[in-house]
N, CA, C and O of each residue as an XYZ file, in Angstrom:
624
protein
N     -52.941     60.819     88.076
C     -52.239     60.627     89.323
C     -51.257     61.771     89.526
O     -50.663     62.268     88.569
N     -51.092     62.179     90.764
C     -50.119     63.235     91.023
C     -48.711     62.658     91.010
O     -48.517     61.466     91.249
N     -47.743     63.501     90.732
C     -46.365     63.034     90.588
C     -45.797     62.472     91.885
O     -44.840     61.699     91.836
N     -46.351     62.829     93.047
C     -45.815     62.299     94.293
C     -46.236     60.848     94.542
O     -45.681     60.202     95.430
N     -47.191     60.325     93.792
C     -47.593     58.933     93.966
C     -46.592     57.960     93.351
O     -46.392     56.863     93.872
N     -45.979     58.348     92.271
C     -44.986     57.499     91.629
C     -43.696     58.286     91.563
O     -43.666     59.398     91.036
N     -42.627     57.710     92.097
C     -41.371     58.444     92.090
C     -40.247     57.534     91.626
O     -40.353     56.308     91.663
N     -39.175     58.166     91.192
C     -38.008     57.421     90.756
C     -36.816     57.896     91.560
O     -36.728     59.075     91.900
N     -35.894     56.991     91.870
C     -34.765     57.318     92.743
C     -33.805     58.314     92.120
O     -33.226     59.129     92.839
N     -33.620     58.278     90.823
C     -32.648     59.153     90.174
C     -33.214     59.685     88.872
O     -34.308     59.299     88.459
N     -32.470     60.569     88.227
C     -32.954     61.124     86.970
C     -32.918     60.077     85.857
O     -32.431     58.964     86.062
N     -33.427     60.431     84.692
C     -33.611     59.497     83.561
C     -32.350     58.696     83.226
O     -32.440     57.491     82.991
N     -31.180     59.337     83.199
C     -29.951     58.645     82.810
C     -29.418     57.741     83.918
O     -28.711     56.775     83.634
N     -29.738     58.031     85.149
C     -29.133     57.306     86.263
C     -30.107     56.416     87.029
O     -29.702     55.774     87.999
N     -31.360     56.355     86.633
C     -32.330     55.547     87.386
C     -31.928     54.082     87.386
O     -31.723     53.487     86.329
N     -31.819     53.517     88.547
C     -31.480     52.108     88.685
C     -32.604     51.302     89.318
O     -32.584     50.072     89.297
N     -33.584     52.001     89.882
C     -34.696     51.334     90.557
C     -36.011     51.941     90.089
O     -36.141     53.160     89.970
N     -36.969     51.086     89.830
C     -38.341     51.531     89.564
C     -39.063     51.435     90.899
O     -39.048     50.385     91.541
N     -39.684     52.510     91.311
C     -40.387     52.554     92.592
C     -41.864     52.793     92.322
O     -42.248     53.814     91.751
N     -42.687     51.836     92.740
C     -44.136     51.975     92.585
C     -44.731     52.294     93.947
O     -44.676     51.489     94.877
N     -45.306     53.503     94.037
C     -46.016     53.930     95.243
C     -47.363     54.442     94.791
O     -47.452     55.180     93.810
N     -48.405     54.064     95.490
C     -49.735     54.500     95.099
C     -50.610     54.648     96.332
O     -50.428     53.940     97.322
N     -51.550     55.560     96.267
C     -52.463     55.793     97.390
C     -53.326     54.566     97.687
O     -53.850     54.443     98.795
N     -53.484     53.660     96.725
C     -54.244     52.431     96.967
C     -53.569     51.551     98.015
O     -54.236     50.783     98.708
N     -52.249     51.664     98.131
C     -51.475     50.833     99.047
C     -50.676     51.717     99.999
O     -49.452     51.783     99.895
N     -51.352     52.396    100.927
C     -50.642     53.309    101.826
C     -49.632     52.553    102.696
O     -49.898     51.456    103.187
N     -48.477     53.176    102.864
C     -47.466     52.592    103.731
C     -46.594     51.540    103.081
O     -45.791     50.901    103.761
N     -46.732     51.345    101.787
C     -45.877     50.355    101.124
C     -45.485     50.835     99.735
O     -46.148     51.678     99.131
N     -44.396     50.274     99.255
C     -43.910     50.565     97.908
C     -43.262     49.300     97.370
O     -42.796     48.453     98.132
N     -43.239     49.185     96.070
C     -42.579     48.062     95.414
C     -41.411     48.629     94.624
O     -41.587     49.557     93.833
N     -40.221     48.081     94.831
C     -39.028     48.535     94.123
C     -38.452     47.378     93.322
O     -38.291     46.273     93.840
N     -38.146     47.636     92.064
C     -37.544     46.625     91.189
C     -36.314     47.239     90.544
O     -36.370     48.337     89.992
N     -35.198     46.516     90.621
C     -33.965     47.003     90.013
C     -34.068     46.944     88.491
O     -34.522     45.951     87.923
N     -33.645     48.012     87.852
C     -33.722     48.136     86.394
C     -32.382     47.765     85.780
O     -31.345     48.306     86.162
N     -32.408     46.833     84.821
C     -31.214     46.531     84.026
C     -31.099     47.498     82.864
O     -30.021     48.015     82.569
N     -32.238     47.737     82.202
C     -32.214     48.569     80.996
C     -33.614     49.101     80.717
O     -34.597     48.371     80.844
N     -33.703     50.371     80.337
C     -34.974     50.943     79.896
C     -35.189     50.549     78.439
O     -34.314     50.767     77.601
N     -36.355     49.970     78.131
C     -36.675     49.553     76.768
C     -37.637     50.527     76.090
O     -37.603     50.697     74.872
N     -38.491     51.163     76.889
C     -39.471     52.105     76.341
C     -39.923     53.014     77.472
O     -40.151     52.553     78.591
N     -40.051     54.295     77.186
C     -40.504     55.243     78.195
C     -41.068     56.463     77.477
O     -40.322     57.365     77.097
N     -42.397     56.490     77.290
C     -43.030     57.596     76.573
C     -44.499     57.691     76.974
O     -45.076     56.763     77.541
N     -45.073     58.830     76.663
C     -46.498     59.023     76.914
C     -47.263     58.795     75.618
O     -46.899     59.317     74.565
N     -48.328     58.007     75.714
C     -49.264     57.878     74.598
C     -50.268     59.011     74.729
O     -50.093     59.906     75.555
N     -51.305     58.978     73.927
C     -52.359     59.996     74.049
C     -53.091     59.877     75.383
O     -53.700     60.841     75.849
N     -53.032     58.685     76.004
C     -53.846     58.419     77.183
C     -53.081     58.194     78.477
O     -53.604     58.447     79.562
N     -51.826     57.713     78.367
C     -51.133     57.323     79.592
C     -49.620     57.250     79.376
O     -49.134     57.238     78.245
N     -48.904     57.203     80.476
C     -47.452     57.054     80.447
C     -47.145     55.553     80.397
O     -47.533     54.813     81.301
N     -46.451     55.102     79.348
C     -46.136     53.689     79.154
C     -44.639     53.501     79.344
O     -43.826     54.189     78.727
N     -44.292     52.556     80.208
C     -42.886     52.266     80.459
C     -42.657     50.758     80.383
O     -43.466     49.963     80.861
N     -41.538     50.390     79.773
C     -41.102     48.995     79.741
C     -39.628     48.996     80.101
O     -38.834     49.749     79.536
N     -39.276     48.142     81.047
C     -37.866     48.001     81.390
C     -37.530     46.534     81.620
O     -38.402     45.721     81.925
N     -36.271     46.218     81.472
C     -35.773     44.875     81.725
C     -35.247     44.841     83.152
O     -34.493     45.723     83.563
N     -35.646     43.819     83.907
C     -35.176     43.660     85.281
C     -34.461     42.323     85.419
O     -34.662     41.413     84.615
N     -33.629     42.217     86.443
C     -32.888     40.972     86.670
C     -33.825     39.828     87.047
O     -33.680     38.714     86.544
N     -34.760     40.093     87.908
C     -35.598     39.035     88.482
C     -36.885     38.754     87.704
O     -37.327     37.608     87.631
N     -37.482     39.789     87.129
C     -38.800     39.628     86.521
C     -38.801     39.682     85.003
O     -39.870     39.585     84.400
N     -37.655     39.831     84.360
C     -37.609     39.986     82.902
C     -38.175     41.342     82.534
O     -38.025     42.305     83.286
N     -38.826     41.426     81.381
C     -39.426     42.697     80.960
C     -40.632     43.018     81.831
O     -41.410     42.134     82.189
N     -40.773     44.292     82.163
C     -41.845     44.773     83.038
C     -42.579     45.898     82.316
O     -41.948     46.797     81.760
N     -43.922     45.850     82.324
C     -44.758     46.892     81.744
C     -45.432     47.671     82.866
O     -46.065     47.089     83.747
N     -45.288     49.002     82.824
C     -45.970     49.868     83.789
C     -46.775     50.910     83.025
O     -46.305     51.474     82.037
N     -47.986     51.154     83.494
C     -48.851     52.202     82.940
C     -49.102     53.221     84.040
O     -49.569     52.877     85.126
N     -48.789     54.467     83.751
C     -48.916     55.543     84.736
C     -48.245     55.180     86.060
O     -48.764     55.474     87.137
N     -47.078     54.533     85.958
C     -46.284     54.223     87.140
C     -46.731     53.005     87.921
O     -46.167     52.720     88.977
N     -47.731     52.275     87.437
C     -48.236     51.092     88.125
C     -47.928     49.858     87.275
O     -48.293     49.794     86.102
N     -47.259     48.891     87.875
C     -46.872     47.682     87.146
C     -48.112     46.890     86.745
O     -48.981     46.599     87.568
N     -48.171     46.552     85.464
C     -49.291     45.795     84.913
C     -48.918     44.351     84.606
O     -49.764     43.458     84.655
N     -47.639     44.128     84.286
C     -47.243     42.840     83.729
C     -45.750     42.650     83.890
O     -44.976     43.589     83.706
N     -45.338     41.427     84.234
C     -43.929     41.054     84.169
C     -43.831     39.746     83.407
O     -44.735     38.913     83.470
N     -42.742     39.568     82.693
C     -42.551     38.311     81.951
C     -42.563     37.103     82.887
O     -43.070     36.041     82.528
N     -42.013     37.263     84.067
C     -41.871     36.130     84.979
C     -43.204     35.555     85.448
O     -43.353     34.336     85.537
N     -44.165     36.412     85.748
C     -45.403     35.889     86.345
C     -46.667     36.159     85.548
O     -47.767     35.930     86.051
N     -46.537     36.645     84.300
C     -47.744     36.980     83.536
C     -48.638     35.778     83.299
O     -49.861     35.916     83.293
N     -48.058     34.605     83.103
C     -48.889     33.438     82.787
C     -49.793     33.056     83.955
O     -50.939     32.665     83.733
N     -49.311     33.158     85.189
C     -50.168     32.786     86.324
C     -51.354     33.738     86.445
O     -52.463     33.308     86.763
N     -51.135     35.014     86.195
C     -52.227     35.988     86.232
C     -53.236     35.716     85.117
O     -54.439     35.640     85.367
N     -52.747     35.573     83.900
C     -53.646     35.367     82.760
C     -54.389     34.038     82.856
O     -55.567     33.964     82.508
N     -53.727     33.007     83.315
C     -54.383     31.700     83.432
C     -55.526     31.735     84.428
O     -56.607     31.221     84.143
N     -55.308     32.331     85.588
C     -56.353     32.334     86.622
C     -57.535     33.214     86.228
O     -58.680     32.886     86.539
N     -57.272     34.320     85.552
C     -58.350     35.234     85.177
C     -59.220     34.643     84.052
O     -60.368     35.053     83.880
N     -58.676     33.686     83.289
C     -59.414     33.104     82.166
C     -59.978     31.726     82.489
O     -61.176     31.496     82.323
N     -59.132     30.809     82.946
C     -59.556     29.412     83.038
C     -60.594     29.146     84.111
O     -61.499     28.338     83.899
N     -60.489     29.805     85.260
C     -61.471     29.560     86.325
C     -62.886     29.901     85.855
O     -63.771     29.054     85.971
N     -63.140     31.106     85.329
C     -64.515     31.379     84.885
C     -64.955     30.532     83.697
O     -66.116     30.128     83.624
N     -64.045     30.257     82.767
C     -64.457     29.479     81.594
C     -64.744     28.021     81.928
O     -65.623     27.411     81.319
N     -64.014     27.454     82.888
C     -64.311     26.073     83.292
C     -65.594     25.999     84.110
O     -66.210     24.936     84.191
N     -66.008     27.113     84.720
C     -67.268     27.149     85.475
C     -68.480     27.363     84.565
O     -69.606     27.044     84.948
N     -68.261     27.891     83.390
C     -69.356     28.168     82.458
C     -69.649     26.904     81.650
O     -68.720     26.274     81.145
N     -70.928     26.517     81.518
C     -71.242     25.262     80.818
C     -70.958     25.294     79.309
O     -70.657     24.258     78.716
N     -71.051     26.464     78.693
C     -70.869     26.498     77.237
C     -70.450     27.903     76.778
O     -71.235     28.613     76.151
N     -69.220     28.295     77.091
C     -68.791     29.656     76.719
C     -68.583     29.785     75.213
O     -67.764     29.071     74.635
N     -69.307     30.676     74.588
C     -69.213     30.880     73.134
C     -68.616     32.237     72.779
O     -67.777     32.346     71.884
N     -69.065     33.281     73.502
C     -68.604     34.638     73.217
C     -68.005     35.227     74.489
O     -68.559     35.091     75.580
N     -66.860     35.886     74.320
C     -66.181     36.469     75.475
C     -65.786     37.904     75.139
O     -65.270     38.182     74.057
N     -66.035     38.810     76.084
C     -65.623     40.200     75.970
C     -64.427     40.425     76.883
O     -64.473     40.086     78.065
N     -63.360     40.993     76.342
C     -62.170     41.334     77.117
C     -62.070     42.861     77.150
O     -61.982     43.510     76.108
N     -62.085     43.419     78.356
C     -61.918     44.856     78.520
C     -60.457     45.088     78.881
O     -59.996     44.635     79.929
N     -59.728     45.787     78.023
C     -58.291     45.985     78.222
C     -57.537     44.810     77.619
O     -57.865     44.333     76.532
N     -56.531     44.357     78.337
C     -55.796     43.173     77.883
C     -54.900     43.413     76.690
O     -54.670     42.501     75.896
N     -54.391     44.622     76.549
C     -53.588     44.974     75.388
C     -52.329     44.160     75.207
O     -51.776     44.118     74.108
N     -51.858     43.508     76.266
C     -50.655     42.690     76.143
C     -50.917     41.369     75.424
O     -49.972     40.718     74.978
N     -52.180     40.961     75.302
C     -52.529     39.763     74.546
C     -52.611     38.477     75.344
O     -53.019     37.451     74.800
N     -52.238     38.496     76.611
C     -52.210     37.273     77.414
C     -53.573     36.666     77.689
O     -53.719     35.444     77.653
N     -54.577     37.494     77.963
C     -55.925     36.970     78.223
C     -56.481     36.309     76.966
O     -57.054     35.221     77.032
N     -56.314     36.961     75.834
C     -56.802     36.375     74.574
C     -56.054     35.071     74.274
O     -56.657     34.102     73.813
N     -54.745     35.046     74.534
C     -53.960     33.814     74.333
C     -54.577     32.664     75.118
O     -54.728     31.563     74.589
N     -54.934     32.908     76.371
C     -55.508     31.855     77.203
C     -56.925     31.493     76.757
O     -57.307     30.324     76.809
N     -57.705     32.477     76.321
C     -59.057     32.199     75.826
C     -59.029     31.289     74.603
O     -59.913     30.450     74.432
N     -58.024     31.451     73.760
C     -57.923     30.647     72.545
C     -57.640     29.173     72.835
O     -57.735     28.342     71.931
N     -57.302     28.842     74.049
C     -57.085     27.442     74.441
C     -58.400     26.710     74.679
O     -58.415     25.494     74.865
N     -59.514     27.464     74.674
C     -60.833     26.868     74.909
C     -61.549     26.701     73.569
O     -62.004     27.685     72.985
N     -61.652     25.477     73.083
C     -62.237     25.255     71.757
C     -63.718     25.625     71.640
O     -64.204     25.855     70.533
N     -64.435     25.687     72.749
C     -65.855     26.059     72.695
C     -66.066     27.547     72.436
O     -67.148     27.958     72.017
N     -65.034     28.358     72.684
C     -65.144     29.802     72.473
C     -65.076     30.076     70.976
O     -64.078     29.778     70.319
N     -66.161     30.652     70.446
C     -66.258     30.956     69.015
C     -65.845     32.380     68.677
O     -65.360     32.649     67.578
N     -66.042     33.302     69.635
C     -65.817     34.707     69.338
C     -65.242     35.420     70.559
O     -65.725     35.254     71.679
N     -64.208     36.211     70.321
C     -63.597     37.023     71.373
C     -63.592     38.467     70.879
O     -63.071     38.765     69.804
N     -64.179     39.359     71.676
C     -64.152     40.785     71.359
C     -63.301     41.451     72.426
O     -63.572     41.327     73.621
N     -62.272     42.156     71.984
C     -61.396     42.854     72.906
C     -61.551     44.349     72.713
O     -61.452     44.850     71.593
N     -61.796     45.068     73.811
C     -61.875     46.532     73.801
C     -60.690     47.076     74.573
O     -60.628     46.956     75.797
N     -59.761     47.670     73.865
C     -58.561     48.266     74.465
C     -58.573     49.754     74.147
O     -58.801     50.141     73.001
N     -58.330     50.590     75.149
C     -58.407     52.037     74.924
C     -57.153     52.611     74.283
O     -57.198     53.696     73.702
N     -56.037     51.901     74.379
C     -54.765     52.479     73.954
C     -54.030     51.543     72.992
O     -53.445     50.542     73.404
N     -54.073     51.885     71.723
C     -53.406     51.061     70.707
C     -51.902     50.971     70.945
O     -51.275     49.984     70.562
N     -51.320     51.985     71.568
C     -49.886     51.949     71.853
C     -49.522     50.786     72.771
O     -48.452     50.199     72.616
N     -50.387     50.441     73.722
C     -50.118     49.313     74.616
C     -50.018     48.024     73.796
O     -49.141     47.197     74.047
N     -50.905     47.852     72.825
C     -50.867     46.668     71.966
C     -49.561     46.622     71.185
O     -48.894     45.588     71.157
N     -49.192     47.725     70.555
C     -47.974     47.755     69.738
C     -46.716     47.517     70.576
O     -45.826     46.775     70.160
N     -46.640     48.131     71.730
C     -45.474     47.974     72.598
C     -45.404     46.548     73.147
O     -44.319     45.982     73.277
N     -46.557     45.976     73.465
C     -46.580     44.594     73.945
C     -46.147     43.613     72.866
O     -45.459     42.634     73.155
N     -46.539     43.865     71.642
C     -46.094     43.003     70.541
C     -44.572     42.973     70.457
O     -43.969     41.934     70.191
N     -43.973     44.119     70.687
C     -42.515     44.220     70.578
C     -41.784     43.660     71.797
O     -40.787     42.955     71.646
N     -42.266     43.963     72.996
C     -41.504     43.652     74.202
C     -42.007     42.454     75.006
O     -41.325     42.002     75.927
N     -43.198     41.930     74.669
C     -43.754     40.785     75.394
C     -44.296     39.742     74.417
O     -45.481     39.414     74.476
N     -43.470     39.219     73.530
C     -43.974     38.277     72.518
C     -44.554     36.999     73.108
O     -45.489     36.440     72.534
N     -44.031     36.514     74.239
C     -44.556     35.291     74.837
C     -45.928     35.487     75.452
O     -46.680     34.523     75.596
N     -46.268     36.710     75.816
C     -47.570     36.995     76.413
C     -48.700     36.817     75.417
O     -49.848     36.607     75.810
N     -48.389     36.898     74.142
C     -49.442     36.819     73.129
C     -49.375     35.558     72.274
O     -50.198     35.392     71.374
N     -48.409     34.658     72.532
C     -48.297     33.451     71.721
C     -48.472     32.212     72.575
O     -48.007     32.145     73.713
N     -49.162     31.221     71.996
C     -49.271     29.951     72.690
C     -48.081     29.077     72.318
O     -47.193     29.521     71.589
N     -48.051     27.838     72.809
C     -46.912     26.953     72.568
C     -46.730     26.598     71.091
O     -45.653     26.156     70.690
N     -47.775     26.787     70.280
C     -47.673     26.543     68.839
C     -47.287     27.796     68.070
O     -47.323     27.811     66.839
N     -46.912     28.865     68.805
C     -46.521     30.146     68.224
C     -47.675     30.833     67.494
O     -47.446     31.652     66.604
N     -48.915     30.502     67.867
C     -50.083     31.185     67.322
C     -50.255     32.494     68.074
O     -50.333     32.501     69.303
N     -50.314     33.590     67.354
C     -50.415     34.894     67.983
C     -51.864     35.241     68.294
O     -52.750     35.081     67.454
N     -52.091     35.718     69.514
C     -53.442     36.140     69.892
C     -53.861     37.385     69.126
O     -55.051     37.692     69.056
N     -52.906     38.107     68.552
C     -53.229     39.317     67.815
C     -53.639     39.043     66.377
O     -54.175     39.932     65.715
N     -53.404     37.840     65.879
C     -53.757     37.551     64.489
C     -54.824     36.466     64.369
O     -55.189     36.091     63.255
N     -55.320     35.966     65.462
C     -56.310     34.891     65.455
C     -57.640     35.392     64.883
O     -58.112     36.473     65.234
N     -58.232     34.587     63.998
C     -59.466     35.002     63.314
C     -60.681     35.071     64.245
O     -61.648     35.763     63.928
N     -60.656     34.381     65.368
C     -61.771     34.441     66.316
C     -61.838     35.773     67.059
O     -62.839     36.082     67.705
N     -60.767     36.556     66.962
C     -60.635     37.747     67.778
C     -60.927     39.016     67.000
O     -60.376     39.245     65.924
N     -61.807     39.840     67.566
C     -62.110     41.165     67.004
C     -61.622     42.203     68.000
O     -61.853     42.064     69.202
N     -60.957     43.231     67.521
C     -60.445     44.288     68.387
C     -61.165     45.595     68.135
O     -61.435     45.971     66.994
N     -61.466     46.274     69.217
C     -62.056     47.606     69.133
C     -61.190     48.535     69.958
O     -60.986     48.317     71.152
N     -60.683     49.573     69.314
C     -59.781     50.500     70.017
C     -60.415     51.880     70.032
O     -59.832     52.821     70.571
């Protein structure tokens, strides 16, 4: 992406707002007030940012595009998993493309008929950063981690 698609209001020390602008959504931008920067670095594949916001809790952005917020991650992960699995008569094996934050796998583990989950994530840094900054995204109510479940195989 070109630098004009994603911009920030101020320099690194003074940024108070995260501004998401992308050619996919011409004529609009999403702005979220930043309480604190938690992570801001480039992996081998993409720019990964995590910040704490007043309204949404921790926010994950990849290449300047918001992927996940603590406030609404469960509604996204639940709908992407439960609707197709409840429509399938006997889901046994599931392939997850991406999903480095662990939320999709967390929801898949709620289905006892699922015997095997294979997750293909291109960026191991997303998994590591999510483990640190989004612990609820990968744990169910019994504190079972989607990253350590024996049904799950990861390919990076």
